[in-house]
Short mmCIF file of C-alpha atoms in Angstrom, two decimals:
data_model
loop_
_atom_site.label_atom_id
_atom_site.label_comp_id
_atom_site.label_asym_id
_atom_site.label_seq_id
_atom_site.Cartn_x
_atom_site.Cartn_y
_atom_site.Cartn_z
CA MET A 30 114.23 -194.31 -99.61
CA ASN A 31 111.61 -195.45 -97.15
CA SER A 32 110.71 -199.06 -96.53
CA CYS A 33 107.52 -200.47 -95.08
CA ASN A 34 108.44 -204.04 -94.15
CA GLN A 35 105.19 -205.95 -94.39
CA GLN A 36 102.79 -203.44 -92.91
CA PRO A 37 99.35 -204.88 -92.12
CA SER A 38 96.25 -204.00 -94.10
CA ARG A 39 94.47 -200.65 -93.87
CA THR A 40 91.73 -202.11 -91.69
CA ASP A 41 94.27 -203.16 -89.04
CA ARG A 42 96.37 -200.02 -88.80
CA ALA A 43 96.26 -196.27 -88.59
CA GLY A 44 98.01 -194.03 -91.07
CA PRO A 45 97.86 -193.28 -94.77
CA LEU A 46 96.67 -195.63 -97.48
CA ARG A 47 99.69 -197.24 -99.13
CA VAL A 48 99.50 -197.61 -102.91
CA LEU A 49 101.92 -199.02 -105.45
CA ILE A 50 101.90 -197.43 -108.90
CA ILE A 51 103.28 -199.40 -111.83
CA LYS A 52 104.07 -197.08 -114.73
CA THR A 53 107.43 -198.05 -116.15
CA SER A 54 107.82 -196.03 -119.37
CA SER A 55 108.08 -194.00 -121.52
CA LEU A 56 109.10 -190.59 -120.18
CA GLY A 57 105.92 -188.92 -121.42
CA ASP A 58 103.73 -191.68 -119.98
CA VAL A 59 105.44 -191.45 -116.60
CA ILE A 60 104.93 -187.68 -116.52
CA HIS A 61 101.28 -188.12 -117.53
CA THR A 62 100.72 -190.07 -114.30
CA LEU A 63 101.76 -187.29 -111.91
CA PRO A 64 98.45 -185.36 -111.94
CA ALA A 65 96.54 -188.48 -110.84
CA LEU A 66 98.71 -188.64 -107.71
CA SER A 67 97.98 -184.98 -107.04
CA ASP A 68 94.24 -185.70 -107.29
CA ALA A 69 94.47 -188.66 -104.93
CA VAL A 70 96.36 -186.88 -102.14
CA SER A 71 93.93 -183.98 -102.31
CA ARG A 72 91.10 -186.40 -101.47
CA GLN A 73 92.59 -188.63 -98.77
CA GLU A 74 95.68 -189.44 -96.75
CA ILE A 75 97.78 -191.56 -99.05
CA ARG A 76 101.41 -192.40 -99.83
CA PHE A 77 102.76 -193.93 -103.02
CA ASP A 78 105.57 -196.23 -104.07
CA TRP A 79 106.29 -196.40 -107.81
CA VAL A 80 107.82 -199.02 -110.13
CA VAL A 81 109.50 -197.29 -113.09
CA GLU A 82 112.17 -197.99 -115.69
CA GLU A 83 115.64 -197.13 -114.40
CA SER A 84 116.07 -194.46 -117.12
CA PHE A 85 113.17 -192.47 -115.68
CA ALA A 86 113.64 -193.23 -111.98
CA GLU A 87 114.25 -189.56 -111.14
CA VAL A 88 110.75 -188.49 -112.19
CA PRO A 89 108.45 -190.04 -109.54
CA GLY A 90 110.63 -188.63 -106.78
CA TRP A 91 109.81 -185.09 -107.90
CA HIS A 92 106.28 -185.55 -106.48
CA ARG A 93 105.92 -185.07 -102.73
CA SER A 94 103.51 -187.96 -102.28
CA VAL A 95 106.02 -190.58 -103.51
CA ASP A 96 108.01 -192.28 -100.76
CA ARG A 97 109.83 -195.05 -102.57
CA VAL A 98 110.91 -195.38 -106.19
CA ILE A 99 111.58 -198.98 -107.27
CA PRO A 100 113.62 -199.04 -110.50
CA VAL A 101 113.09 -201.84 -112.97
CA ALA A 102 115.20 -202.55 -116.07
CA LEU A 103 112.91 -204.57 -118.34
CA ARG A 104 114.31 -202.87 -121.46
CA ARG A 105 117.84 -203.88 -120.56
CA TRP A 106 117.05 -207.24 -118.97
CA ARG A 107 115.19 -208.67 -121.95
CA LYS A 108 118.30 -208.15 -124.10
CA THR A 109 120.46 -210.31 -121.76
CA PRO A 110 118.11 -212.52 -119.71
CA LEU A 111 120.75 -215.03 -118.64
CA GLN A 112 123.12 -212.32 -117.44
CA THR A 113 120.24 -210.65 -115.60
CA TRP A 114 119.47 -213.88 -113.75
CA ARG A 115 123.10 -214.57 -112.88
CA SER A 116 123.71 -211.03 -111.66
CA GLY A 117 120.89 -211.27 -109.13
CA GLU A 118 119.24 -208.06 -110.40
CA TRP A 119 115.88 -209.72 -111.00
CA GLN A 120 115.87 -211.35 -107.57
CA ALA A 121 116.80 -208.03 -105.95
CA PHE A 122 113.95 -206.31 -107.77
CA LYS A 123 111.43 -208.92 -106.63
CA GLN A 124 112.68 -208.58 -103.06
CA ALA A 125 112.28 -204.79 -103.18
CA LEU A 126 108.79 -205.15 -104.63
CA GLY A 127 107.77 -207.61 -101.93
CA GLN A 128 108.82 -205.49 -98.93
CA CYS A 129 105.34 -204.00 -98.44
CA ARG A 130 101.80 -205.17 -98.41
CA TYR A 131 99.84 -202.55 -100.31
CA ASP A 132 96.25 -201.44 -99.95
CA ARG A 133 96.13 -201.04 -103.74
CA ILE A 134 98.44 -202.03 -106.59
CA ILE A 135 97.56 -199.95 -109.65
CA ASP A 136 98.96 -200.73 -113.09
CA ALA A 137 98.61 -197.36 -114.81
CA GLN A 138 100.13 -198.63 -118.07
CA GLY A 139 97.85 -201.37 -119.34
CA LEU A 140 100.52 -203.48 -121.03
CA LEU A 141 101.36 -207.15 -120.50
CA LYS A 142 104.82 -206.25 -119.20
CA SER A 143 103.43 -203.92 -116.55
CA ALA A 144 100.48 -206.18 -115.64
CA TRP A 145 102.91 -209.09 -115.16
CA LEU A 146 104.78 -207.08 -112.51
CA THR A 147 101.65 -206.84 -110.35
CA ARG A 148 102.07 -210.56 -109.59
CA TYR A 149 105.24 -209.87 -107.60
CA ALA A 150 103.70 -207.28 -105.29
CA GLN A 151 101.42 -208.00 -102.32
CA GLY A 152 97.92 -206.58 -102.34
CA PRO A 153 94.83 -206.31 -104.55
CA SER A 154 95.59 -205.25 -108.12
CA TYR A 155 93.75 -202.72 -110.26
CA GLY A 156 94.13 -201.80 -113.92
CA LEU A 157 92.34 -201.11 -117.18
CA ASP A 158 89.77 -203.66 -118.37
CA LYS A 159 90.03 -205.46 -121.70
CA HIS A 160 88.10 -202.74 -123.51
CA SER A 161 90.29 -199.96 -122.12
CA ALA A 162 93.85 -201.33 -122.03
CA ARG A 163 96.28 -200.92 -124.91
CA GLU A 164 96.93 -204.67 -124.63
CA PRO A 165 93.61 -206.29 -123.63
CA LEU A 166 95.21 -209.48 -122.24
CA ALA A 167 96.79 -207.35 -119.50
CA SER A 168 93.39 -207.08 -117.82
CA ARG A 169 93.52 -210.77 -116.87
CA PHE A 170 96.25 -210.05 -114.34
CA TYR A 171 94.11 -207.70 -112.23
CA ASN A 172 91.76 -208.50 -109.36
CA HIS A 173 89.77 -205.37 -110.26
CA PRO A 174 89.70 -204.36 -113.96
CA ILE A 175 88.35 -200.85 -114.53
CA SER A 176 86.66 -199.32 -117.56
CA VAL A 177 88.06 -195.98 -118.77
CA ALA A 178 86.94 -194.41 -122.04
CA ARG A 179 89.65 -194.42 -124.71
CA GLU A 180 89.00 -191.27 -126.75
CA GLN A 181 90.43 -188.75 -124.29
CA HIS A 182 93.85 -187.48 -123.36
CA ALA A 183 96.21 -189.90 -121.60
CA VAL A 184 96.45 -187.62 -118.55
CA GLU A 185 92.68 -187.72 -118.04
CA ARG A 186 92.58 -191.50 -118.50
CA VAL A 187 95.09 -192.03 -115.70
CA ARG A 188 93.24 -189.55 -113.47
CA GLN A 189 90.04 -191.54 -113.99
CA LEU A 190 91.77 -194.88 -113.39
CA LEU A 191 93.16 -193.83 -110.02
CA ALA A 192 89.90 -192.18 -109.01
CA ALA A 193 88.03 -195.42 -109.66
CA ALA A 194 90.62 -197.59 -107.91
CA LEU A 195 90.79 -195.32 -104.86
CA GLU A 196 87.07 -194.47 -104.80
CA TYR A 197 86.87 -190.71 -105.21
CA GLU A 198 85.53 -188.33 -107.85
CA VAL A 199 88.02 -186.81 -110.29
CA PRO A 200 88.49 -183.15 -109.29
CA GLN A 201 87.10 -180.62 -111.74
CA HIS A 202 90.24 -178.47 -111.78
CA PRO A 203 92.84 -178.89 -114.57
CA ALA A 204 95.60 -181.46 -114.24
CA ASP A 205 98.16 -180.48 -111.60
CA TYR A 206 101.54 -182.19 -111.93
CA GLN A 207 102.83 -180.83 -108.60
CA ILE A 208 106.53 -181.19 -109.38
CA ASP A 209 108.34 -180.08 -106.24
CA ARG A 210 111.02 -177.76 -107.61
CA SER A 211 112.91 -177.91 -104.32
CA ARG A 212 113.72 -181.52 -105.25
CA LEU A 213 115.48 -180.39 -108.43
CA PRO A 214 119.16 -179.39 -108.45
CA ASP A 215 120.34 -175.83 -108.97
CA ASN A 216 120.09 -174.56 -112.52
CA PRO A 217 123.64 -174.12 -113.87
CA TYR A 218 122.45 -171.54 -116.45
CA GLU A 219 121.47 -168.01 -115.50
CA GLY A 220 119.59 -165.30 -117.36
CA ASN A 221 117.08 -165.53 -120.17
CA TYR A 222 117.29 -168.31 -122.73
CA LEU A 223 115.33 -170.53 -125.10
CA VAL A 224 115.68 -174.30 -125.30
CA PHE A 225 115.40 -176.28 -128.54
CA LEU A 226 114.40 -179.95 -128.05
CA HIS A 227 115.27 -181.51 -131.40
CA GLY A 228 115.73 -185.19 -130.49
CA THR A 229 113.04 -187.83 -130.89
CA THR A 230 112.70 -191.50 -131.77
CA TRP A 231 110.53 -191.81 -134.90
CA PRO A 232 112.12 -190.52 -138.14
CA THR A 233 108.77 -188.95 -139.05
CA LYS A 234 108.76 -186.82 -135.90
CA HIS A 235 111.99 -185.01 -136.80
CA TRP A 236 111.95 -181.40 -137.96
CA PRO A 237 114.54 -180.76 -140.72
CA GLU A 238 117.93 -179.71 -139.38
CA ALA A 239 118.04 -176.79 -141.81
CA TYR A 240 114.84 -175.50 -140.22
CA TRP A 241 116.35 -175.66 -136.75
CA ARG A 242 119.31 -173.67 -138.02
CA GLU A 243 117.08 -171.04 -139.58
CA LEU A 244 114.98 -170.74 -136.41
CA ALA A 245 118.13 -170.46 -134.31
CA LEU A 246 119.47 -167.73 -136.61
CA ARG A 247 116.27 -165.73 -136.21
CA ALA A 248 116.48 -166.09 -132.43
CA CYS A 249 120.09 -164.93 -132.39
CA GLU A 250 119.32 -161.94 -134.61
CA ALA A 251 116.65 -161.00 -132.07
CA GLY A 252 119.29 -161.09 -129.32
CA LEU A 253 118.07 -164.36 -127.76
CA ARG A 254 120.27 -167.05 -126.27
CA VAL A 255 119.57 -170.68 -127.23
CA LEU A 256 120.46 -173.86 -125.29
CA ILE A 257 120.41 -177.24 -127.04
CA PRO A 258 120.46 -180.58 -125.16
CA TRP A 259 121.14 -183.97 -126.71
CA GLY A 260 120.87 -187.64 -125.75
CA ASN A 261 122.96 -189.67 -128.22
CA THR A 262 125.74 -189.20 -130.76
CA THR A 263 123.37 -188.43 -133.64
CA GLU A 264 121.63 -185.75 -131.59
CA LYS A 265 124.99 -184.36 -130.47
CA GLN A 266 126.08 -183.94 -134.10
CA ARG A 267 122.80 -182.21 -134.96
CA ALA A 268 123.13 -179.92 -131.93
CA ASP A 269 126.70 -179.02 -132.95
CA ASN A 270 125.53 -178.27 -136.50
CA ILE A 271 122.80 -175.94 -135.24
CA ALA A 272 125.11 -174.25 -132.76
CA GLY A 273 127.76 -173.64 -135.41
CA ILE A 274 125.94 -170.58 -136.76
CA SER A 275 126.38 -168.38 -133.66
CA ASP A 276 128.20 -168.12 -130.34
CA GLN A 277 124.82 -167.24 -128.78
CA ILE A 278 123.92 -170.93 -129.06
CA SER A 279 125.22 -173.37 -126.45
CA VAL A 280 125.26 -177.16 -126.78
CA LEU A 281 124.65 -178.52 -123.30
CA PRO A 282 126.76 -181.31 -121.83
CA ARG A 283 125.02 -184.63 -121.36
CA LEU A 284 122.74 -184.13 -118.35
CA ASN A 285 120.58 -186.22 -116.06
CA LEU A 286 116.83 -185.66 -116.12
CA SER A 287 116.73 -183.66 -112.89
CA THR A 288 119.29 -181.10 -114.08
CA LEU A 289 117.58 -180.84 -117.46
CA ALA A 290 114.25 -180.30 -115.66
CA ALA A 291 115.82 -177.45 -113.67
CA ILE A 292 116.98 -175.83 -116.94
CA LEU A 293 113.60 -176.28 -118.65
CA ALA A 294 111.77 -174.89 -115.63
CA GLN A 295 113.47 -171.49 -116.03
CA ALA A 296 113.43 -171.21 -119.84
CA GLN A 297 111.64 -168.26 -121.43
CA ALA A 298 110.20 -170.70 -123.94
CA VAL A 299 110.92 -174.04 -125.59
CA VAL A 300 110.51 -175.30 -129.14
CA SER A 301 110.31 -179.08 -129.37
CA VAL A 302 109.39 -181.99 -131.53
CA ASP A 303 107.12 -184.71 -130.13
CA THR A 304 109.35 -186.12 -127.40
CA GLY A 305 109.16 -187.01 -123.72
CA LEU A 306 110.96 -183.83 -122.73
CA ALA A 307 108.13 -181.80 -124.29
CA HIS A 308 105.78 -183.34 -121.72
CA LEU A 309 108.24 -182.34 -119.02
CA CYS A 310 107.87 -178.72 -120.18
CA ALA A 311 104.10 -179.01 -119.75
CA ALA A 312 104.53 -180.47 -116.28
CA LEU A 313 106.82 -177.58 -115.34
CA ASP A 314 104.40 -175.02 -116.81
CA THR A 315 107.09 -173.82 -119.23
CA PRO A 316 105.83 -172.20 -122.47
CA ASN A 317 106.43 -174.70 -125.26
CA ILE A 318 105.71 -174.90 -128.97
CA THR A 319 105.56 -178.57 -129.96
CA LEU A 320 105.75 -179.68 -133.59
CA TYR A 321 103.60 -182.69 -134.50
CA GLY A 322 103.57 -184.88 -137.60
CA PRO A 323 102.56 -188.57 -137.23
CA THR A 324 100.96 -188.27 -133.78
CA GLN A 325 97.73 -186.65 -132.64
CA PRO A 326 98.17 -184.07 -129.86
CA LYS A 327 94.51 -184.46 -128.92
CA LEU A 328 95.25 -187.80 -127.25
CA VAL A 329 98.95 -187.73 -126.39
CA GLY A 330 100.09 -184.13 -126.86
CA THR A 331 101.63 -181.87 -124.26
CA TYR A 332 98.95 -181.15 -121.68
CA GLY A 333 98.86 -178.02 -119.60
CA ARG A 334 99.01 -174.26 -119.71
CA HIS A 335 101.18 -172.36 -122.21
CA GLN A 336 101.35 -175.31 -124.61
CA ILE A 337 101.05 -174.59 -128.34
CA HIS A 338 100.63 -177.47 -130.80
CA LEU A 339 101.61 -177.00 -134.45
CA GLN A 340 100.31 -179.93 -136.50
CA ALA A 341 101.83 -181.03 -139.81
CA GLU A 342 99.99 -183.15 -142.33
CA GLN A 343 99.07 -186.53 -140.84
CA GLN A 344 101.55 -189.33 -141.52
CA PRO A 345 100.73 -193.08 -141.51
CA GLY A 346 103.37 -194.31 -139.05
CA PRO A 347 106.90 -194.22 -137.66
CA ASP A 348 108.62 -195.49 -140.82
CA ALA A 349 106.95 -193.22 -143.35
CA ASP A 350 108.65 -190.37 -145.17
CA ASN A 351 108.90 -187.24 -142.99
CA GLY A 352 108.18 -184.75 -145.76
CA ALA A 353 105.06 -183.46 -144.01
CA MET A 354 107.15 -182.00 -141.18
CA ALA A 355 108.83 -179.78 -143.78
CA LYS A 356 105.48 -178.00 -144.18
CA LEU A 357 105.93 -176.61 -140.67
CA THR A 358 108.13 -173.76 -141.84
CA PRO A 359 110.57 -171.83 -139.63
CA GLU A 360 108.55 -168.69 -140.41
CA ARG A 361 105.42 -170.21 -138.90
CA VAL A 362 107.26 -171.45 -135.81
CA TRP A 363 109.06 -168.12 -135.35
CA TRP A 364 105.77 -166.23 -135.51
CA GLN A 365 104.33 -168.44 -132.78
CA LEU A 366 107.50 -168.11 -130.71
CA THR A 367 107.55 -164.30 -130.85
CA GLU A 368 103.83 -164.22 -129.95
CA ARG A 369 104.62 -166.40 -126.93
CA LEU A 370 107.57 -164.27 -125.82
CA GLN A 371 105.51 -161.10 -126.06
CA ALA A 372 102.57 -162.50 -124.09
#
């Protein structure tokens, strides 16, 4: 981890522009920010530091232009504010954030919680204006609010935000995540395999467990190996239930993000629900079939090559009945999967 110790402003020194990115969560949102960094470094000499939730702190370091990752734990701290203060974690975070004077501080999230963090860093702040931010009041924290049209994919919105803040034109080429695979650990799994990403947060985003089992059975009958990760006890039970139909299916141990990224990077294909790990597949250029119910892939779907979106009937929100996902049958998903494997 590099430190910069109160470097003077750009006008008084030689060397790259120093920029602080604030994009704390969620996993998909953090991944959506990577192409904007790729754009920026293709246009000028620039180095980034990045404030991110501790759960996702591995991700920014996969990009070669990121020098320093500054973890924050807002999700955990707000549950126990007094303990956070007594432990000194908040003070340590503020000290880490204040080590450098930045040429730009860019809040790429547009929420009050992320805009508030700009106040603890040194340098001019940039972010979405009140008409562009998800939480309009966030724009009041910035020295330079920027207008970015809403009705476009999240990846393109962040690309446009950084281009405006750093004064260059957005490149015409497709989004380039530039994950440096040499920064990932060795893949512990060899040979050809599929990965099923079944875990997600909203009940309406889940695909029925019986459908996962049927899809897995079809894969096994075709001689394919299936790997299934999990992130909590409920997901572990579901993974065990799916794996119980064949010894060609392996339930992975609990893994960190970097090891899981190494596994996804070498998969023949992935089938996923709408989850942050699906966006990681897109960033790694791994063929992925993502199943959508209550969310619109046009604005927040996996974004990149080899990404197939299967859309169920629109649902009204995260607490609605998930019956529409049942209309995405295993037969339909299997047909798409075999087409992808034969391509």
